[in-house]
Short mmCIF file of C-alpha atoms and ligand atoms in Angstrom, two decimals:
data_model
loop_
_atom_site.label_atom_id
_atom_site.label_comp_id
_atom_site.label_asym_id
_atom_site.label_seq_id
_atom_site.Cartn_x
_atom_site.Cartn_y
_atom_site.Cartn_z
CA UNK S 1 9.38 29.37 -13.00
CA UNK S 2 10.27 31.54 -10.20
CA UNK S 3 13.72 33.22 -10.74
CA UNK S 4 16.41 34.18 -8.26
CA UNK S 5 14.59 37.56 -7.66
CA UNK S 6 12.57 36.00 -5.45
CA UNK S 7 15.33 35.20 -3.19
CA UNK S 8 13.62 37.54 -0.64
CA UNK S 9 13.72 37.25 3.39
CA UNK S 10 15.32 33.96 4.70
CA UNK S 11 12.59 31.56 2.34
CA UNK S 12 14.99 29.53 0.13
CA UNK S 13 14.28 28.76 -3.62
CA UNK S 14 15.18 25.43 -4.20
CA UNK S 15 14.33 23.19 -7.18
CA UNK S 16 16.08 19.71 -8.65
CA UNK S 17 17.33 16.91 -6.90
CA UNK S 18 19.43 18.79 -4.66
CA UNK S 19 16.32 21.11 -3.80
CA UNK S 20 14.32 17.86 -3.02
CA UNK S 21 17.61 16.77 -0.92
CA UNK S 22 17.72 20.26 1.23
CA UNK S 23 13.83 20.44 1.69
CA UNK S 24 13.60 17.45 3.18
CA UNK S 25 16.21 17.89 5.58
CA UNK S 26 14.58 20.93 6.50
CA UNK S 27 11.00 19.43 6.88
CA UNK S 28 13.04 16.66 9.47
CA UNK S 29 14.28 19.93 11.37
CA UNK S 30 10.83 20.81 12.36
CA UNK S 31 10.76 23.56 9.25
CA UNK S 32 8.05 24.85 6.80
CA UNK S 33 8.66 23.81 3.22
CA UNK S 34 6.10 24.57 0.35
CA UNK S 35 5.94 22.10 -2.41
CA UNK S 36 3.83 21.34 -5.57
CA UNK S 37 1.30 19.26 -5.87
CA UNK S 38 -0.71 18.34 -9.02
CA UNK S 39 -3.55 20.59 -7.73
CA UNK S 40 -1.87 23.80 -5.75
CA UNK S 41 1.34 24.17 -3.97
CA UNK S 42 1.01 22.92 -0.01
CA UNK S 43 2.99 24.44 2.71
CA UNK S 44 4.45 21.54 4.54
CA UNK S 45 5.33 20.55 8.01
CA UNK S 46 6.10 17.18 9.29
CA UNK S 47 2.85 15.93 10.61
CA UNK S 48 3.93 13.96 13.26
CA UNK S 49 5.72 16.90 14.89
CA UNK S 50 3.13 19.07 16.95
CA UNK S 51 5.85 22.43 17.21
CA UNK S 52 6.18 21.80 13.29
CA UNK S 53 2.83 21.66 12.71
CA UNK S 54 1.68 24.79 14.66
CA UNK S 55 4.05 26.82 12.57
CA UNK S 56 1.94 25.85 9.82
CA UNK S 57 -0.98 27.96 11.54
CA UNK S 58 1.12 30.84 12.30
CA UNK S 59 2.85 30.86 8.94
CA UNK S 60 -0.21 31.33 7.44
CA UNK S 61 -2.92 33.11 9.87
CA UNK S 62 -5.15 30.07 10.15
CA UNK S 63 -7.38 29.58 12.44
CA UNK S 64 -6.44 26.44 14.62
CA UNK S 65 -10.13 25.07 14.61
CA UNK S 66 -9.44 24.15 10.47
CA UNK S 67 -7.93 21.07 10.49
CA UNK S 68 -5.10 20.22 7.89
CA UNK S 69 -4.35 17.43 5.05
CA UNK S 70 -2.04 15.15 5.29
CA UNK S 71 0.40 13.89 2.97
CA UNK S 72 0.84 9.98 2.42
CA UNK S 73 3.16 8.60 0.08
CA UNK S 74 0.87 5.65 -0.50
CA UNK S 75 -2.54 3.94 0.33
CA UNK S 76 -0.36 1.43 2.50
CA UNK S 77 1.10 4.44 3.92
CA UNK S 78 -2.11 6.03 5.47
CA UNK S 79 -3.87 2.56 6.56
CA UNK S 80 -0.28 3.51 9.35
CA UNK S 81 -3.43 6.86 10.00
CA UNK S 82 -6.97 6.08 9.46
CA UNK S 83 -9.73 3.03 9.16
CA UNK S 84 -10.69 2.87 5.60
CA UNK S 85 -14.37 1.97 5.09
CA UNK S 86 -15.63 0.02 2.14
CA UNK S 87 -16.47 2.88 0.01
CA UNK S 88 -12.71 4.91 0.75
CA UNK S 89 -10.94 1.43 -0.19
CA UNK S 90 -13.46 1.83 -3.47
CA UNK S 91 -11.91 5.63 -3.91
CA UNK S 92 -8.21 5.28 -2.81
CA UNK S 93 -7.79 2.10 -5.71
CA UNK S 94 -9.52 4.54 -8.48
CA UNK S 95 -7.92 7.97 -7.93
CA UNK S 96 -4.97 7.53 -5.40
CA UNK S 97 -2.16 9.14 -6.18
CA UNK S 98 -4.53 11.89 -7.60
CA UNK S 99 -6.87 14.81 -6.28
CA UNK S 100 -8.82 13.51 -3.93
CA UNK S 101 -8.86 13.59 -0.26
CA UNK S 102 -11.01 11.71 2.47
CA UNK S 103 -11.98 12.49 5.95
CA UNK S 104 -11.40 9.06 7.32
CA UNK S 105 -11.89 8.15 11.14
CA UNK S 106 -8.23 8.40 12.73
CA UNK S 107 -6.44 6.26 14.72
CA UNK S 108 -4.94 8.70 16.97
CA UNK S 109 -1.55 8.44 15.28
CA UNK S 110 -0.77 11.87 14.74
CA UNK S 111 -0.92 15.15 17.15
CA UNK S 112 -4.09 16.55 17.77
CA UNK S 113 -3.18 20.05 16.29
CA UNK S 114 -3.48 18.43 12.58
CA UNK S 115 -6.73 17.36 12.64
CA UNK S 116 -7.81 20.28 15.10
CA UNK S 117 -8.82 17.91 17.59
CA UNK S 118 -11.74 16.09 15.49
CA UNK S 119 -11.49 12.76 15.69
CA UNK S 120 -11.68 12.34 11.66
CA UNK S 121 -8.29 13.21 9.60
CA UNK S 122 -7.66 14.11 6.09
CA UNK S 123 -5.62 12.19 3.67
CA UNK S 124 -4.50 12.07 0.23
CA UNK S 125 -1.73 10.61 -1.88
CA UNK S 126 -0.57 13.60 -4.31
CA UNK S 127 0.08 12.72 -7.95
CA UNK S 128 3.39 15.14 -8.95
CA UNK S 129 6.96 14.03 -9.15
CA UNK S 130 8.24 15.86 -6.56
CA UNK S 131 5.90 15.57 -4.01
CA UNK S 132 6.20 12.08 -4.32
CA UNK S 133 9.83 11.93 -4.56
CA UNK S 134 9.79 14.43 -0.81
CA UNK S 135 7.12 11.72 0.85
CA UNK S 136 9.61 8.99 -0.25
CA UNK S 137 13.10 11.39 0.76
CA UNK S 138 11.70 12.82 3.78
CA UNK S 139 9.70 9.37 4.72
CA UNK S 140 7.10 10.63 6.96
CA UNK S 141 3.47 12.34 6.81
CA UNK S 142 3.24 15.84 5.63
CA UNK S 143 0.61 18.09 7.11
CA UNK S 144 -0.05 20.64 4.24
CA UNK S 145 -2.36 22.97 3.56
CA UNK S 146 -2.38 25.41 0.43
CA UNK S 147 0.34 27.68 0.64
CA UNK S 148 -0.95 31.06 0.90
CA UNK S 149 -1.94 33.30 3.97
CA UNK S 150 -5.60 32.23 5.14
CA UNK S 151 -8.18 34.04 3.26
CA UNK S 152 -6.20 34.34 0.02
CA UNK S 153 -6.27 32.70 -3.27
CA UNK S 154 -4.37 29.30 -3.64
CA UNK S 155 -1.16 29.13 -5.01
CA UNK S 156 -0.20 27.38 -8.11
CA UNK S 157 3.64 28.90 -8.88
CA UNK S 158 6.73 28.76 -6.79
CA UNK S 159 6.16 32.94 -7.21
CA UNK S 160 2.34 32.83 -5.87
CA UNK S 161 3.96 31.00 -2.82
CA UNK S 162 6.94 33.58 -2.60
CA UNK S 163 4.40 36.75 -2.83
CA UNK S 164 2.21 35.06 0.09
CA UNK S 165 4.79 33.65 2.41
CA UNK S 166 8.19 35.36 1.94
CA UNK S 167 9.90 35.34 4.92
CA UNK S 168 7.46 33.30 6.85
CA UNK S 169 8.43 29.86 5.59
CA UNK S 170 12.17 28.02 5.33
CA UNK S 171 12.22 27.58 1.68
CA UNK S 172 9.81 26.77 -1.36
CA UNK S 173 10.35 23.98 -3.94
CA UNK S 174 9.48 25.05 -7.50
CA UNK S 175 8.19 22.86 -9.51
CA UNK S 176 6.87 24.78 -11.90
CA UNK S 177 3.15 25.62 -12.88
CA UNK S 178 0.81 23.24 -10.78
CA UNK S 179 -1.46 20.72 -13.41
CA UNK S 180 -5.01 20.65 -12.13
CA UNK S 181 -5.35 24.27 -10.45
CA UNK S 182 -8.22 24.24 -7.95
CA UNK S 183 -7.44 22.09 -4.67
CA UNK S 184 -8.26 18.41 -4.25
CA UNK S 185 -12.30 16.83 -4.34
CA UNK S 186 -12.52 16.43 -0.17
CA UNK S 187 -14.94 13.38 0.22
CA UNK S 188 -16.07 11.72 4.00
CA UNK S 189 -18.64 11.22 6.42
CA UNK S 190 -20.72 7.69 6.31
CA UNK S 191 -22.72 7.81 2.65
CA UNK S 192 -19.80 9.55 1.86
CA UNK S 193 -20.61 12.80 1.19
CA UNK S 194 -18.54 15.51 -0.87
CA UNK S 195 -17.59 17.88 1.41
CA UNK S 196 -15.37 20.08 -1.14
CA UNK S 197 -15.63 20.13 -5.26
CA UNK S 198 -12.50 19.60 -6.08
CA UNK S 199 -10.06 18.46 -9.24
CA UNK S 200 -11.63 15.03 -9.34
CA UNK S 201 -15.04 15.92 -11.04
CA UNK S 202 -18.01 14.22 -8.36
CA UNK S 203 -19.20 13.03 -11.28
CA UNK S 204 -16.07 10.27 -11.60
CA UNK S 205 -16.65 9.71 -8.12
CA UNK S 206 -20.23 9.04 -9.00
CA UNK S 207 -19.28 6.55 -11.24
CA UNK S 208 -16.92 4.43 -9.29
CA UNK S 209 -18.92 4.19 -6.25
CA UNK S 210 -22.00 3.29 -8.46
CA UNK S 211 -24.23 5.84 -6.79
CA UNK S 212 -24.77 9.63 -5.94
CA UNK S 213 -22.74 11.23 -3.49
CA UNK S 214 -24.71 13.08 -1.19
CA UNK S 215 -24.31 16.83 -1.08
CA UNK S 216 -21.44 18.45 0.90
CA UNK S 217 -24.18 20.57 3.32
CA UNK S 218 -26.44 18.95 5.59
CA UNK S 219 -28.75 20.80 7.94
CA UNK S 220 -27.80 24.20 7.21
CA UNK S 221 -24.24 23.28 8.89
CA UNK S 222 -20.98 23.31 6.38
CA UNK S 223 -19.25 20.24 7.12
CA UNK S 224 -15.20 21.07 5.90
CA UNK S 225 -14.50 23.85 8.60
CA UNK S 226 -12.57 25.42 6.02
CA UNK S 227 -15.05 25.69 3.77
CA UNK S 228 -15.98 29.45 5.29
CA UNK S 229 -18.14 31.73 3.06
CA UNK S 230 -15.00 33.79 1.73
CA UNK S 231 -12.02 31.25 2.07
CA UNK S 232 -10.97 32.13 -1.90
CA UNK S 233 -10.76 35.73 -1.72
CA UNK S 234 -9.06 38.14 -4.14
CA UNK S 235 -8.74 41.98 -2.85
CA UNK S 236 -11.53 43.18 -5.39
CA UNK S 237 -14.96 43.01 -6.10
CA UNK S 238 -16.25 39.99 -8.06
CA UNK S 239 -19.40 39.75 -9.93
CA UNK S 240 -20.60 36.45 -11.15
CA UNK S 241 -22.52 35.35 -14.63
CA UNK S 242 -22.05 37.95 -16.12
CA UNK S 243 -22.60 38.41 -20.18
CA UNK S 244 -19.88 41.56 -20.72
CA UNK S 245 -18.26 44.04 -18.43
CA UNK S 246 -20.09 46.91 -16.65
CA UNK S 247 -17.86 50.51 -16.81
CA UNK S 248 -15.09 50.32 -14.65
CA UNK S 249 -14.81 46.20 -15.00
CA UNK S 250 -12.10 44.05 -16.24
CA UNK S 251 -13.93 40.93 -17.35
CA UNK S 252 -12.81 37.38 -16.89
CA UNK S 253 -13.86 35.35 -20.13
CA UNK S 254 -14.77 32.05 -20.55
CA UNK S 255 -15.04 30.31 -24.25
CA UNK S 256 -16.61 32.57 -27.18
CA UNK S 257 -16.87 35.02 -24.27
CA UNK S 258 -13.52 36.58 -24.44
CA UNK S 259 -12.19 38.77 -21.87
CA UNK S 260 -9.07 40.92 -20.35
CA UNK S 261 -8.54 37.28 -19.14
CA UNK S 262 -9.68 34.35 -20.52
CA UNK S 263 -10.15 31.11 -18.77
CA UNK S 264 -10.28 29.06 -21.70
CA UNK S 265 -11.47 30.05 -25.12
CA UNK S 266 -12.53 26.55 -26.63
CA UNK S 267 -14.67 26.32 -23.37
CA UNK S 268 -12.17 23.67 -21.62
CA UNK S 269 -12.98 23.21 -18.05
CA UNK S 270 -9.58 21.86 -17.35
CA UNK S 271 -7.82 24.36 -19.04
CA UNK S 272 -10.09 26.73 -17.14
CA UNK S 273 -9.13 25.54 -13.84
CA UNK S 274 -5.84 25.20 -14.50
CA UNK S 275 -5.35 28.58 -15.05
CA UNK S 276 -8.86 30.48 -12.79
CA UNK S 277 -5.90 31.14 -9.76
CA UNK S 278 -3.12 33.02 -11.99
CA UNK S 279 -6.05 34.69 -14.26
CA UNK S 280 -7.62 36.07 -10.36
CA UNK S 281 -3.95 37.12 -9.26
CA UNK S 282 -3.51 38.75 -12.43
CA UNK S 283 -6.72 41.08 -12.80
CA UNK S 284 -6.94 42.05 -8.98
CA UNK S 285 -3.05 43.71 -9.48
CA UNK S 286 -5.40 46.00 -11.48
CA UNK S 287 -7.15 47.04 -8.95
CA UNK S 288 -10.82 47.00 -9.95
CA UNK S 289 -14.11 44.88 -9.92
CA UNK S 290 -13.77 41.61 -11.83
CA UNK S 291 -16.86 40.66 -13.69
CA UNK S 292 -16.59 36.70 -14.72
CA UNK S 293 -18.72 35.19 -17.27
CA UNK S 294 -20.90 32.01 -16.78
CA UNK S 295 -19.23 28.64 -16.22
CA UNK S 296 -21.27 25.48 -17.03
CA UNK S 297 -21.87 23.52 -13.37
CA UNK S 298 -20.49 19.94 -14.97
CA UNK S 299 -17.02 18.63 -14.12
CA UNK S 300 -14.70 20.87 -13.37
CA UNK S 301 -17.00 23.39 -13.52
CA UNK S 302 -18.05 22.25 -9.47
CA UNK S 303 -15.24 23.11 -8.36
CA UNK S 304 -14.19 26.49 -10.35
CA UNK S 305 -17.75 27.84 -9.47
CA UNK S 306 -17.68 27.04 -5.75
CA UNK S 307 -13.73 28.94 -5.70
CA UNK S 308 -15.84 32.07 -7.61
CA UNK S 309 -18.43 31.85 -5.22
CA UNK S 310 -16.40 32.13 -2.52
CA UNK S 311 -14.41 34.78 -4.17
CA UNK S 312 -17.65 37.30 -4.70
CA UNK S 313 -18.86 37.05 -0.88
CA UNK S 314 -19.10 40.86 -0.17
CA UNK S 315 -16.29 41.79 2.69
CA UNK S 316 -15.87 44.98 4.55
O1 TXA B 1 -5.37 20.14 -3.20
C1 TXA B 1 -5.39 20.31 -2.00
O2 TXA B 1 -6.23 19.76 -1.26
C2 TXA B 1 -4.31 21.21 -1.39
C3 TXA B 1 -2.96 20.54 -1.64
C4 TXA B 1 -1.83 21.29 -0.99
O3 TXA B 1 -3.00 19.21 -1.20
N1 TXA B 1 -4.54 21.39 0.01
C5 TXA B 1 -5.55 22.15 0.49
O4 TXA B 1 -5.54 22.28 1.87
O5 TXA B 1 -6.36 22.70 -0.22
P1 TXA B 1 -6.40 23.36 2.65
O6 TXA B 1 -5.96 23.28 4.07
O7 TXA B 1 -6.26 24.66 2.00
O8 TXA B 1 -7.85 22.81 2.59
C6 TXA B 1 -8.16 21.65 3.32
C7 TXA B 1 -9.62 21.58 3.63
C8 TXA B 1 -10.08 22.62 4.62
O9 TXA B 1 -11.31 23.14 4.15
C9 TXA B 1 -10.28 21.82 5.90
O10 TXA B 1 -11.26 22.38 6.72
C10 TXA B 1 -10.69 20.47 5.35
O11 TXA B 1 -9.86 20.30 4.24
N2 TXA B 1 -10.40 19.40 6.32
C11 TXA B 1 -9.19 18.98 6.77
N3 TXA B 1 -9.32 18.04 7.70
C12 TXA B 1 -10.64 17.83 7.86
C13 TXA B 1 -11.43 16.98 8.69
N4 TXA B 1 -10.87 16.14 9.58
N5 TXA B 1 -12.78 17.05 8.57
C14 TXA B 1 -13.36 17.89 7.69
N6 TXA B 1 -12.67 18.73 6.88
C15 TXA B 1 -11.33 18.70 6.97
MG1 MG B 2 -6.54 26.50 1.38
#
């Protein structure tokens, strides 16, 4: 839990009722609040306010061609949003509240700056007590993306938000360390298609829908904006599959490979995600090339492998 050290710059710590109290009041001000969700903490604005929302993009250093997700309190709250085909109805009854979002066809409900002027918007219904007790307090959409600066790794403590976006945000709302760990499964297009691997395995997907999702790239184009080659980037050198550390490594472990860090050493993909954000914080503090050892591609293991992926694209 973060502590009252990190009462830095003019972000406020809040946590409790009282915390969910203030930070919705400040989110109906036009403010920037970060809160948890089961997956990462989200820097929220409320969606429906365009001023709001563009401090989201600022706040962070996003580009304003990636559009954002927003926050629903309930299916009946985003039908208010988007059309819901067949196959999203299919989704939203199986895994909403939970970590999945969908890139539905919008009604034109909400300013143009959330959805960066696509005519599709993001949705999803988080699954942690206090986000759901802020959609019900604050009673409106929440535009929120994951609460770091662009280009950094996601956040999943109040302090991850604090070291990324002291000073730049009205307050943060701790609720401790997130569940899940890597951000939501982002699912859309007309098959659907899975357009992000995310906390909900495709595989569970697979097995609602009765069929295969298609793959998230089609024709060489990547079809969640945000998806850019090094969106999950820590400030060192990362080397992938690898069997032990090289000199001058620290090595991330992963079951009986044990490490500086280990992600989980009964080889628990959960447990692995769950903690592949803090383990990434904590090595590149030391300042030198991470070398990470293999992670089976099942499950979670979509998702936690796309996030290293992204964190081992060579940058300048
Ligand atoms: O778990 C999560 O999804 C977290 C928590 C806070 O909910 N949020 C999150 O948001 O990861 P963000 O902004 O970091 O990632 C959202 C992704 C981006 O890659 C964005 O491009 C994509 O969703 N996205 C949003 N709207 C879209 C749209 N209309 N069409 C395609 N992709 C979209
Ligand atoms: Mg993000």
């Amino acid at each position: 839990m973060a502590g009252n050290e990190n009462l830095t710059g003019e972000t406020e710590y809040l946590a409790g009722n009282d915390g969910i109290a203030r930070a919705a009041d400040l989110l109906r001000r036009g403010e920037l609040v970060a809160f948890p969700t089961e997956t990462v903490y989200g820097v929220g604005a409320d969606a429906r306010n365009e001023t709001a929302v563009g401090k989201i993009f600022e706040a962070k250093g996003r580009p304003r061609f990636n559009p954002l997700i927003v926050h629903v309190k309930s299916l009946e709250a985003a039908r208010a949003f988007v059309d819901f085909p067949p196959w999203a109805e299919t989704l939203a009854e199986a895994f909403w509240p939970g970590s999945l979002t969908m890139v539905l066809p919008g009604l034109g409900r909400l300013p143009g700056v959330v959805s960066a002027g696509r005519p599709s918007l993001a949705l999803r219904v988080p699954d942690h007590p206090l986000a759901a007790a802020l959609l019900a307090e604050v009673d409106a959409p929440l535009a929120a993306p994951s609460a770091n600066p662009s280009g950094r790794v996601s956040p999943t403590t109040a302090d991850h938000v604090f070291d990324g976006l002291s000073g730049k945000i009205a307050a943060v709302l701790d609720g401790g360390k997130t569940d899940i760990g890597v951000e939501s499964t982002i699912v859309g297009g007309e098959g659907p298609r899975l357009l992000r691997p995310g906390g909900i395995a495709r595989e569970a997907l697979e097995a609602v829908l009765g069929c295969v999702l298609e793959d998230m790239v089609g024709g060489g184009a990547v079809l969640a904006p945000g998806q850019l080659a090094s969106h999950y980037a820590p400030n060192v050198a990362v080397r992938l599959n690898a069997l032990s550390a090289r000199p001058g490594e620290v090595f991330l472990g992963f079951g009986p490979r044990r490490g500086d860090q280990s992600l989980s050493d009964t080889g628990d993909l959960a447990e692995a995600a769950a903690r592949l954000f803090s383990a990434l914080r904590e090595l590149e503090k030391l300042g030198r090339p991470i070398a990470v050892a293999p992670i089976p591609e099942t499950g979670l293991g979509l998702a936690i492998n796309d996030r290293l992926r992204r964190a081992a694209v060579p940058r300048g």
